Coordinates of C-alpha atoms in Angstrom, one line a residue:
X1129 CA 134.5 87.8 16.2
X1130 CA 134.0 87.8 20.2
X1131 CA 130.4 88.9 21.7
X1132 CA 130.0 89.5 25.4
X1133 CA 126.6 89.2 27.2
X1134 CA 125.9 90.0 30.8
X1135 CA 125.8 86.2 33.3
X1136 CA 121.9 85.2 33.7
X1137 CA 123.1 85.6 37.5
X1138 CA 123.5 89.2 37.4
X1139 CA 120.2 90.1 35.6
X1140 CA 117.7 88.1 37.6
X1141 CA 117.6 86.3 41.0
X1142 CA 116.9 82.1 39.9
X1143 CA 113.4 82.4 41.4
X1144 CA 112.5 85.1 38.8
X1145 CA 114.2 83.3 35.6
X1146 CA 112.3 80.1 36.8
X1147 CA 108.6 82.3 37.0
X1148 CA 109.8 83.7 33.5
X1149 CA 110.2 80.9 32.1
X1150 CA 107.2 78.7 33.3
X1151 CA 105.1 81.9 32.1
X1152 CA 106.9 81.5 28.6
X1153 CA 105.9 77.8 28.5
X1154 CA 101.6 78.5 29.5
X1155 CA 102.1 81.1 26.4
X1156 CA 102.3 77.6 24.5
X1157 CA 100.8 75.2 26.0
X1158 CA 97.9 77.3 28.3
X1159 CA 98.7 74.3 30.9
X1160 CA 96.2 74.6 34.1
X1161 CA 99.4 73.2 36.2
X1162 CA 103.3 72.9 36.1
X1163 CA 105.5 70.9 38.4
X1164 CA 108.8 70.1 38.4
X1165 CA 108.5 66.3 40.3
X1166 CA 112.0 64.8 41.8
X1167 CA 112.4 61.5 43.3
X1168 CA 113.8 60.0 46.5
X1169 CA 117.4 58.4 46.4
X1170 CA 116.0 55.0 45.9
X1171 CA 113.0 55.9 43.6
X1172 CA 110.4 55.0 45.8
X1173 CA 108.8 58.6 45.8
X1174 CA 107.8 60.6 43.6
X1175 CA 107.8 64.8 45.4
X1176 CA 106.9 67.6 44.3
X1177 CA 106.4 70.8 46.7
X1178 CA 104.9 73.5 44.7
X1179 CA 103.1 73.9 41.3
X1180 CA 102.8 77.1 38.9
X1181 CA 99.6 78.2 37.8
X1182 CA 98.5 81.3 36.1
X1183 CA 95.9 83.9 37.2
X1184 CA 95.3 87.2 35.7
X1185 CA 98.0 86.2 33.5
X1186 CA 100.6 86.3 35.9
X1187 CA 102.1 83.0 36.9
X1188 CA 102.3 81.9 40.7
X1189 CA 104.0 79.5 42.5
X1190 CA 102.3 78.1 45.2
X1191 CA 103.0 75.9 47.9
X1192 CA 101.2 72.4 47.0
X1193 CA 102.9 68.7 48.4
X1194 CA 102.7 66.1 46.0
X1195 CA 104.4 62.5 47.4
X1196 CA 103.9 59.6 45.7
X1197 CA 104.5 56.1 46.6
X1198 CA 106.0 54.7 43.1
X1199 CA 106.2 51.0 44.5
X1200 CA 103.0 50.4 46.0
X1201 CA 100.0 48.8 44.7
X1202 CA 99.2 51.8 42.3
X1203 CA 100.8 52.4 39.3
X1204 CA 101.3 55.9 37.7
X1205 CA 102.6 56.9 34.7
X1206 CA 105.5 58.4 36.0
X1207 CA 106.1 55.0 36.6
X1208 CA 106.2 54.3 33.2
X1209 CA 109.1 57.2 32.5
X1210 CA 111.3 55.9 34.7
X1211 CA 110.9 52.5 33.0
X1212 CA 111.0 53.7 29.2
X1213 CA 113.1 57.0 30.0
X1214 CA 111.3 59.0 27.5
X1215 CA 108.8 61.7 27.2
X1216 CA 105.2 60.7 27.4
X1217 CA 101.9 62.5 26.5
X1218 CA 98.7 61.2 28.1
X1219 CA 95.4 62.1 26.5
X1220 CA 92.4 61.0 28.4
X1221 CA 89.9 58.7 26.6
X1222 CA 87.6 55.9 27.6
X1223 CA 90.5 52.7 27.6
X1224 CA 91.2 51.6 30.5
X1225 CA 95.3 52.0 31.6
X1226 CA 97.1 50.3 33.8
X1227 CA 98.8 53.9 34.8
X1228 CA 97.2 55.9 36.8
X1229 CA 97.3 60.1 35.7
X1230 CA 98.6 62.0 38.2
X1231 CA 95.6 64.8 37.9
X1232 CA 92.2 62.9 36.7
X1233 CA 90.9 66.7 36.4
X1234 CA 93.1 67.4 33.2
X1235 CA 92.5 65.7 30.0
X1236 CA 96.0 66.0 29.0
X1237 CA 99.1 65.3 30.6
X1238 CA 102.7 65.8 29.2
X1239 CA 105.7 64.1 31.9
X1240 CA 109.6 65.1 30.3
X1241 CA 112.4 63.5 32.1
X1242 CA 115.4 65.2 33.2
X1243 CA 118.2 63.2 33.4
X1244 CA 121.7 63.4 35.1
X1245 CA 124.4 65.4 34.0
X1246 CA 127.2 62.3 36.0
X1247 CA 128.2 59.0 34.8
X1248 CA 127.8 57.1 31.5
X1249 CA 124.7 55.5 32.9
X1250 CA 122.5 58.9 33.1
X1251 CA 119.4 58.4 35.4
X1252 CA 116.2 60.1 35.6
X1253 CA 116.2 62.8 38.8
X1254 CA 112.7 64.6 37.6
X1255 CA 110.3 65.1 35.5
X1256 CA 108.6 67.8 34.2
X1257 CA 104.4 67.6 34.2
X1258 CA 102.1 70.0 32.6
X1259 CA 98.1 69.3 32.9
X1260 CA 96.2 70.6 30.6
X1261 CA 92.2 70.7 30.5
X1262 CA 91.8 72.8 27.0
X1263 CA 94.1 71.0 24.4
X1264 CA 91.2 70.9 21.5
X1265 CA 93.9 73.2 19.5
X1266 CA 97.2 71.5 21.0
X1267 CA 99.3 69.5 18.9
X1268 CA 101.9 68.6 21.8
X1269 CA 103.9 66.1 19.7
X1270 CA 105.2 68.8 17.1
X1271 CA 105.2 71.7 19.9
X1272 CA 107.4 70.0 22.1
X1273 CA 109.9 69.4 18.9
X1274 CA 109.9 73.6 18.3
X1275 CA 113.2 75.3 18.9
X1276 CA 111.4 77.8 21.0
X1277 CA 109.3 75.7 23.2
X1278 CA 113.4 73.2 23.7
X1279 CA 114.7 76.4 24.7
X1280 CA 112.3 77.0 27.4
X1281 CA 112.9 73.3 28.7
X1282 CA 116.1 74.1 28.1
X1283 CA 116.2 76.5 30.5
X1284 CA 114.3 74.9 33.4
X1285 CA 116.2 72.1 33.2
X1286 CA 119.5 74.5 34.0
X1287 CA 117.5 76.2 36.7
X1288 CA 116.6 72.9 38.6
X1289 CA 120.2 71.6 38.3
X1290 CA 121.4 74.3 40.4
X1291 CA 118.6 72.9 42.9
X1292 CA 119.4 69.3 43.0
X1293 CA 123.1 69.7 43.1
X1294 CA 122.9 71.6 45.8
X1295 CA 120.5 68.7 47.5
X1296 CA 123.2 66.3 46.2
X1297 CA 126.0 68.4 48.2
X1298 CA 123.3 68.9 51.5
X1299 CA 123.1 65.4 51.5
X1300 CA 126.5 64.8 51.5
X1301 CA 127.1 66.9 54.3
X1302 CA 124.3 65.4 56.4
X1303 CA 125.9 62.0 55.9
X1304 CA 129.5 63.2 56.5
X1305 CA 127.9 65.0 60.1
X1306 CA 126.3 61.9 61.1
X1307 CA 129.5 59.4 60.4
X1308 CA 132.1 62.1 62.3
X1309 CA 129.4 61.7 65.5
X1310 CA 129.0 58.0 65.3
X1311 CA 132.8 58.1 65.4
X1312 CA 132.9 60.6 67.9
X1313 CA 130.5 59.1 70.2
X1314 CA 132.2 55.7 70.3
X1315 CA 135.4 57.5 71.4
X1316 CA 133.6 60.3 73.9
X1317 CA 129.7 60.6 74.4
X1318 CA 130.4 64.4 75.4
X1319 CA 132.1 64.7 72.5
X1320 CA 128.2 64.5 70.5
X1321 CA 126.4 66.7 72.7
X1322 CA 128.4 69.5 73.3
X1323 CA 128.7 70.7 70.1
X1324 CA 125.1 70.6 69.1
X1325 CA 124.6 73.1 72.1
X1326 CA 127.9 75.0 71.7
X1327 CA 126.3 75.5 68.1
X1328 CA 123.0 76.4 69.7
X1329 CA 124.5 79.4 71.9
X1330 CA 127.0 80.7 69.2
X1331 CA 123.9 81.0 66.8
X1332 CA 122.8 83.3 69.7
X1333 CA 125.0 85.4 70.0
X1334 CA 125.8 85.6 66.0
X1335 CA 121.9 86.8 66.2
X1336 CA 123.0 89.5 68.6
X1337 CA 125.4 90.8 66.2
X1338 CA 122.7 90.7 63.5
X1339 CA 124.2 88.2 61.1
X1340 CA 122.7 87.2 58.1
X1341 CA 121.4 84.0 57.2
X1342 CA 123.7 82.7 55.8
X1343 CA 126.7 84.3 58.1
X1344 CA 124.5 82.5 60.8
X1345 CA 124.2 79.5 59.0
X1346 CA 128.0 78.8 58.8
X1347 CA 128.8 79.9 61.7
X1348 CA 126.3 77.3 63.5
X1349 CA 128.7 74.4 61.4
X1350 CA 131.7 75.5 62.4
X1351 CA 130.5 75.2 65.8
X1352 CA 129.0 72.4 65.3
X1353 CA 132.6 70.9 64.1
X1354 CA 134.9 72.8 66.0
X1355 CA 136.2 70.0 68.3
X1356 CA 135.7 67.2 65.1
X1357 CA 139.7 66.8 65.0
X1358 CA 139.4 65.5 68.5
X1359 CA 138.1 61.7 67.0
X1360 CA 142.3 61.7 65.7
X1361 CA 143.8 62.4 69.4
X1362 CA 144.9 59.5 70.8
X1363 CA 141.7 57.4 73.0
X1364 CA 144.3 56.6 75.5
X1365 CA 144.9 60.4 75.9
X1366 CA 141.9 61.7 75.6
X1367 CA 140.7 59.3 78.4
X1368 CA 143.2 61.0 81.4
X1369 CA 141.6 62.4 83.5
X1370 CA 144.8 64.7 84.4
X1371 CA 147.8 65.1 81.1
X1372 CA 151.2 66.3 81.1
X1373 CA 152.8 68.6 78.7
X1374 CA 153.6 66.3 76.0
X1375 CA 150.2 65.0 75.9
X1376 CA 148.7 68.6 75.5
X1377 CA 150.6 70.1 73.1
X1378 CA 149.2 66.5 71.6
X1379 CA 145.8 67.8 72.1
X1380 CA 146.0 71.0 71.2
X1381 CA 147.0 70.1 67.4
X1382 CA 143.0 69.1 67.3
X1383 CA 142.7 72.3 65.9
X1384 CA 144.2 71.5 63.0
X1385 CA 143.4 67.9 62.4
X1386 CA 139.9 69.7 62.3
X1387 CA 140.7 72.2 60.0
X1388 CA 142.2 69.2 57.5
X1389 CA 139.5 66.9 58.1
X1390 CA 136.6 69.1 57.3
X1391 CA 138.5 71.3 54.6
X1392 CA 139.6 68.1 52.6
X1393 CA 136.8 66.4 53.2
X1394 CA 134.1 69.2 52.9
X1395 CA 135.7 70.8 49.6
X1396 CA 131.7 70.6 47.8
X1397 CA 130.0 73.0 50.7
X1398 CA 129.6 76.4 50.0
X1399 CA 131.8 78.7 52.3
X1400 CA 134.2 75.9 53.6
X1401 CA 137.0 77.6 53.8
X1402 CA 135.9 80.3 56.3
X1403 CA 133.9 77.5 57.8
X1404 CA 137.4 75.6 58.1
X1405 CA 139.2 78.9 59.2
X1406 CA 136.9 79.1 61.9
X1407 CA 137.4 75.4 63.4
X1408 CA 141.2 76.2 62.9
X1409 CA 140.9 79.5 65.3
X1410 CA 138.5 78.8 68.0
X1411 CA 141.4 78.4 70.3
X1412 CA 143.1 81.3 70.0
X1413 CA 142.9 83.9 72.8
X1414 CA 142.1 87.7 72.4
X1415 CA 145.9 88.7 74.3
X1416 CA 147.7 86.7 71.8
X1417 CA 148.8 83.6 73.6
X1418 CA 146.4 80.8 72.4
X1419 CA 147.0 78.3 69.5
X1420 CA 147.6 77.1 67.1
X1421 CA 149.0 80.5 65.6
X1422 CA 148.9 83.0 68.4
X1423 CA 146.6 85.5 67.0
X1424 CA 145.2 88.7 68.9
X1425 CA 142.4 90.4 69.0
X1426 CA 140.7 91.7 65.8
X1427 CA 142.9 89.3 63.9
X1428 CA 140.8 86.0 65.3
X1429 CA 137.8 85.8 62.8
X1430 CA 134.9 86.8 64.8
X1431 CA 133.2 83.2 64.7
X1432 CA 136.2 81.5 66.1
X1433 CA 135.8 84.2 69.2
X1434 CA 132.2 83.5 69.7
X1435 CA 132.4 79.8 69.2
X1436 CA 135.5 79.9 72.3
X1437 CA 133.2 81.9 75.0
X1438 CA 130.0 79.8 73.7
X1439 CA 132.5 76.3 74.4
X1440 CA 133.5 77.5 77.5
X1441 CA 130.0 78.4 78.7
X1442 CA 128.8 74.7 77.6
X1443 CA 131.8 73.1 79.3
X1444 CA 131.5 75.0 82.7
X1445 CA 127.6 74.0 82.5
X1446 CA 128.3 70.6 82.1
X1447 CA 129.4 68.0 84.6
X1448 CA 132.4 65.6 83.6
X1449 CA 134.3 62.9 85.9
X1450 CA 137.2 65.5 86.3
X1451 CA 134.9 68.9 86.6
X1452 CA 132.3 70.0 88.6
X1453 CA 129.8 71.7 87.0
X1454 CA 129.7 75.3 87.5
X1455 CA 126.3 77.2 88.9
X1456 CA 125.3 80.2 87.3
X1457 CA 127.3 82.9 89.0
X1458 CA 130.7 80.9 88.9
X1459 CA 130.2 80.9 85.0
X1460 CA 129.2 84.6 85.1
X1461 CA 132.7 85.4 86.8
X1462 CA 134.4 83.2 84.9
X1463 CA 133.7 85.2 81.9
X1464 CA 134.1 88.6 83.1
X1465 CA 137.6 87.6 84.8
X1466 CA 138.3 86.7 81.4
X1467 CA 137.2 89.7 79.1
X1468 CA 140.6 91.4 77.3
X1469 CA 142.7 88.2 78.0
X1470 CA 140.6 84.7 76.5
X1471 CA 137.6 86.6 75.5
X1472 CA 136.7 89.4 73.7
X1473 CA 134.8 91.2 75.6
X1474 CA 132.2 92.3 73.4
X1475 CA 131.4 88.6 73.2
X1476 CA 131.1 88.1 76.5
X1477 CA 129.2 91.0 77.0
X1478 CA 126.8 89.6 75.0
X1479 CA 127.0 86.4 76.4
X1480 CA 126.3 87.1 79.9
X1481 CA 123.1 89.3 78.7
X1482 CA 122.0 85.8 76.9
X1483 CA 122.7 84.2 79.9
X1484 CA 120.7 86.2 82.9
X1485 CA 117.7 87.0 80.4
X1486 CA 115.0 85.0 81.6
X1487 CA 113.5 82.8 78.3
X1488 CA 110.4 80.8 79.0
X1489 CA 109.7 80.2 74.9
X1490 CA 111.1 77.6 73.0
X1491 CA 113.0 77.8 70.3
X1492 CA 112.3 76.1 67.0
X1493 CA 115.3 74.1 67.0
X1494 CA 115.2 72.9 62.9
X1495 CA 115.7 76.6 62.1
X1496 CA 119.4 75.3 62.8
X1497 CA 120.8 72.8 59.9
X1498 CA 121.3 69.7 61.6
X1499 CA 120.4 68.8 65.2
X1500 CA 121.6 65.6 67.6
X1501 CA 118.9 63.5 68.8
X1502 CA 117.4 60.4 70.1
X1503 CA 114.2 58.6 68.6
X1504 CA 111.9 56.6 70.7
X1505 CA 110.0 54.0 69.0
X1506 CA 107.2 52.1 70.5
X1507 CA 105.8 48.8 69.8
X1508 CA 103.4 46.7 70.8
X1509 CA 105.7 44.0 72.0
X1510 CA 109.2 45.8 72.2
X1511 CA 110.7 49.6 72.1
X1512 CA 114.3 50.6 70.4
X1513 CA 115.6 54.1 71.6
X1514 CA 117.9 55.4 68.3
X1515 CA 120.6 58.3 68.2
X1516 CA 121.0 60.3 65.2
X1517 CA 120.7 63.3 63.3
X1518 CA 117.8 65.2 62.4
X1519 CA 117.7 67.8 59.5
X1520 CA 115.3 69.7 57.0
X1521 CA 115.8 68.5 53.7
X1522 CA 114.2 68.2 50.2
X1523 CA 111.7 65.7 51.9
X1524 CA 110.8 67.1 54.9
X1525 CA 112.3 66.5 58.1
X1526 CA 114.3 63.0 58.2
X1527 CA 116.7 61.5 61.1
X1528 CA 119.8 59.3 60.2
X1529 CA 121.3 57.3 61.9
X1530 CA 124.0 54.8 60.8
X1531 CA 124.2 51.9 63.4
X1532 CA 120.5 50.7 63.2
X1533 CA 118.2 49.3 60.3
X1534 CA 114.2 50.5 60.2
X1535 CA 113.3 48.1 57.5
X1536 CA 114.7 45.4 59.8
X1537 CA 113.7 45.6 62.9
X1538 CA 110.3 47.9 62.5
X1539 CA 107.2 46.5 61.2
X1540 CA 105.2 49.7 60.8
X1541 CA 102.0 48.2 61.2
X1542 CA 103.3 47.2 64.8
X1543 CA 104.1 51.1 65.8
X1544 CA 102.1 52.3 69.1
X1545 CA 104.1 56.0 69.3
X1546 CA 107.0 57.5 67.6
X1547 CA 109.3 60.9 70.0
X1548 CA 111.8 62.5 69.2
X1549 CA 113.8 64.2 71.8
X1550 CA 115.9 66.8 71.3
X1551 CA 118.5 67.9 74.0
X1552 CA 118.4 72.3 73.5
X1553 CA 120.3 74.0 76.1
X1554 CA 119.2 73.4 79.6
X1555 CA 115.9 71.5 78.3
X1556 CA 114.7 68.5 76.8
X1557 CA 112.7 69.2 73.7
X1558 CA 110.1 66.0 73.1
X1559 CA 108.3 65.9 69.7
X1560 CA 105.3 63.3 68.9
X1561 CA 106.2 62.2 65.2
X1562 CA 104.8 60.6 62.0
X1563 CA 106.5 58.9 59.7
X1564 CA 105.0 57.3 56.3
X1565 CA 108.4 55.7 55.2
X1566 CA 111.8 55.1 56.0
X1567 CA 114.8 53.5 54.1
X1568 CA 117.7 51.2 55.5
X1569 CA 118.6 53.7 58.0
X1570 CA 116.9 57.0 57.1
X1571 CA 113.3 57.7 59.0
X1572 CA 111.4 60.5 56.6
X1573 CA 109.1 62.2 59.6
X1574 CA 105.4 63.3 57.7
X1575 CA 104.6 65.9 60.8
X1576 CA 106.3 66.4 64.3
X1577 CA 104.5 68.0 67.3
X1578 CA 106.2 69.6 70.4
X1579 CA 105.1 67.9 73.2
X1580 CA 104.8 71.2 76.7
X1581 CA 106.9 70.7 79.0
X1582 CA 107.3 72.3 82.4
X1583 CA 111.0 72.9 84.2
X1584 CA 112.7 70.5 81.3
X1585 CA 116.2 70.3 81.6
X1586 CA 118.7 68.1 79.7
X1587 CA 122.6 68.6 80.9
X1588 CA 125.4 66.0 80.5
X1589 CA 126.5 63.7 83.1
X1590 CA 129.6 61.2 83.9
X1591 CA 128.0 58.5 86.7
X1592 CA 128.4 54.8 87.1
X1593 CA 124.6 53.4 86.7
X1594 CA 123.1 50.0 87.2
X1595 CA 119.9 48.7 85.0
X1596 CA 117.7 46.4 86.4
X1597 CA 115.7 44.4 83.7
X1598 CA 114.6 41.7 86.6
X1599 CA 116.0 40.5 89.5
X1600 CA 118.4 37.7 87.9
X1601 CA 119.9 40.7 85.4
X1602 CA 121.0 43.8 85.7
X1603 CA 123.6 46.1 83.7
X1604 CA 126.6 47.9 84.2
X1605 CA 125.8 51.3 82.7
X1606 CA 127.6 54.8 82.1
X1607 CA 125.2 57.7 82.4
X1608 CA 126.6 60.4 80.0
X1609 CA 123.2 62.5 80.1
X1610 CA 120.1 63.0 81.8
X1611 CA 116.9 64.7 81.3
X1612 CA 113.1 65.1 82.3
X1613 CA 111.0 67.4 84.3

């Protein structure tokens, strides 16, 4: 006999099936507070950003920050389910413990671990706490051995994997960004920049066009990528200042070492294949004739269009060693020349409009997935400046970069100020930061301020520069961007 029942997916949206089933568990257990508390890579945090709690018996979710340090001085007893992987019920009493509760209101705590679903070895990537004040009638050892009560953990558990493996994949992207750049900055410093603000613009005009989220979301990667296949074009080629035919029709296959690269490489991330098709396409031109498979108009995914007029703005605005950069009304013409033949011209349309409105706000640049910066750090005695990526993630906001080590060369008690500056169109965004940890190469920023600015500007550059540390030693320098005010 075959039964059919409808997927959990089409009945409820995973925010409601989680509220269901926490509401399910106070039936049994009348906790005063649920969490679901995850960990950092290394286990030396414990997080946690919202708790359930029932009033009026309806169950909310509200927004509460738990962090942890689980290798400090203090002990919890979370602490003590990562060490004996098992479930552990704490009921208060007068003996002394050498764990520490995570609530010292509740009398009764009950921490499950949920383990991996990879590898032989499965580790511990949560936990799930209830506290509970009124347990006079609770027998939590039999309770949590019901059918009923295993199905509703049961549950949770599935609801939380879809979380974290969708962390695990964000994380993997973040780390795959930052390696392409690191590779891409050691063959061409413009080649860092400019997509970050390519990315910027496209988003934009995607806006304009009243994407969604998520339509917004990958088109900002795709931008962000679209000139990734560039790190496999010859250096010695890429470094002409003028090429001749063979050496173009060269460059011009970056389209598709882009496509491959991020399409093989990428095959975990939602949407990759129209993010792929997009990097593939942003060449081709609206009369037909561009590359690398000659399609026209209406044919040219949408997001490939914007992301060509949004590169070419960028590159007119910037200056390189073989280009001057453009002013304002040369870019203008530039695009209306073009309208029907490169361009679409709705894009441009749009794009112009973007460009003449006068904008004195500032854009919250972390709305955007990842974002290309430099961290200042002072010290009393010494200060390192530090390119990277920034992004929001399950932490908080964290910058990564792969070429230096915090836990080597910063002693936090030693830290005078911590920026963060952010290059966003023509401006230079500077934040004031905090940070309460940081791994090998990963800074976790606790709170970031924008620091006002008048008349910012950040462009990119190509000069010869000297600096002088004293007057015995000096530097040979290239400048590949400025900024300031």
């Amino acid at each position: 006999m075959l039964e059919f029942y409808d997927s959990i997916e089409y009945c409820l949206d995973i925010c409601e099936e989680m509220d269901n089933n926490c509401f399910e568990l106070w039936k049994k257990f009348k906790y005063d507070c649920f969490r679901i508390i995850s960990f950092s890579n290394d286990s030396l945090f414990a997080i946690s950003n919202s708790k359930y709690q029932v009033r009026n018996n309806e169950i909310k979710s509200n927004e509460n920050d738990l962090k942890l340090l689980l290798k400090g001085t203090n002990k919890y007893i979370i602490n003590l389910v990562l060490e004996e992987r098992k479930t552990i019920i704490y009921i208060k009493d007068e003996e002394k413990l050498e764990y520490l509760p995570l609530d010292k209101e509740v009398q009764m705590e009950i921490y499950i671990p949920i383990f991996s679903r990879n590898g032989s070895e499965k580790s511990i990537i949560a936990v799930m706490y209830m506290g509970i004040s009124n347990y006079v009638k609770l027998n939590p050892s039999e309770m949590l051995k019901s059918s009923l009560v295993e199905d509703i953990f049961c549950n949770i558990k599935k609801i939380y994997y879809i979380d974290y493996y969708k962390n695990i994949s964000a994380d993997a992207f973040l780390n795959f960004v930052n390696m392409l750049f690191q590779i891409a900055k050691i063959k061409d410093p413009y080649m860092v920049e400019q997509p970050f603000r390519t990315a910027e613009f496209s988003v934009k005009v995607g806006k304009e066009l009243g994407f969604s989220p998520e339509k917004t979301r990958n088109l900002y990667i795709a931008a962000m990528l679209h000139d990734i296949g560039m790190i496999l074009v010859s250096d010695e080629i890429l470094k002409k200042d003028r090429v001749d035919f063979k050496e173009y029709e060269i460059i011009k296959n970056h389209s598709i070492y882009g496509y491959n690269l991020v399409k093989d490489s990428l095959g975990f991330y939602p949407s990759i294949n129209e993010i792929s098709s997009y990097i593939k396409h942003h060449h081709e031109r609206f009369d037909g004739v561009g590359y690398p498979d000659g399609l026209k108009g209406e044919e040219i995914p949408l997001e490939s269009r914007i992301i060509l007029v949004s590169d070419t703005i960028v590159a007119m605005n910037s200056e390189r060693k073989y280009r001057k950069k453009k002013n304002m009304k040369e870019i203008v013409n530039e695009l209306r020349n073009n309208k029907g033949k490169q361009f679409d011209g709705k894009i441009v349309d749009i794009a112009i409009k973007l460009l003449l409105k006068a904008k004195n706000e500032v854009d919250d640049v972390f709305l955007n997935p990842i974002v290309w910066g430099t961290l200042s750090i002072s010290l009393d005695n010494k200060a390192y400046s530090i390119e990277g990526t920034a992004a929001i993630y399950k932490e908080g906001l964290i910058f990564k970069t792969d070429k230096f080590n915090f836990n080597k060369s910063v002693d936090k008690s030693k830290i005078v100020k911590m920026s963060l500056i952010i290059p966003s169109n023509n401006e230079v965004l500077i934040f004031d930061v905090k940070s309460n940890y940081f791994e090998d190469n990963i800074l976790y920023i606790s709170d970031f301020k924008l620091i006002p600015t008048s008349d910012s500007f950040g462009i990119s550059w190509n000069i010869k520069g000297i600096v002088k540390v004293n007057t015995l030693l000096n530097y040979n320098v290239d400048i590949y961007k400025i900024g300031g005010n």
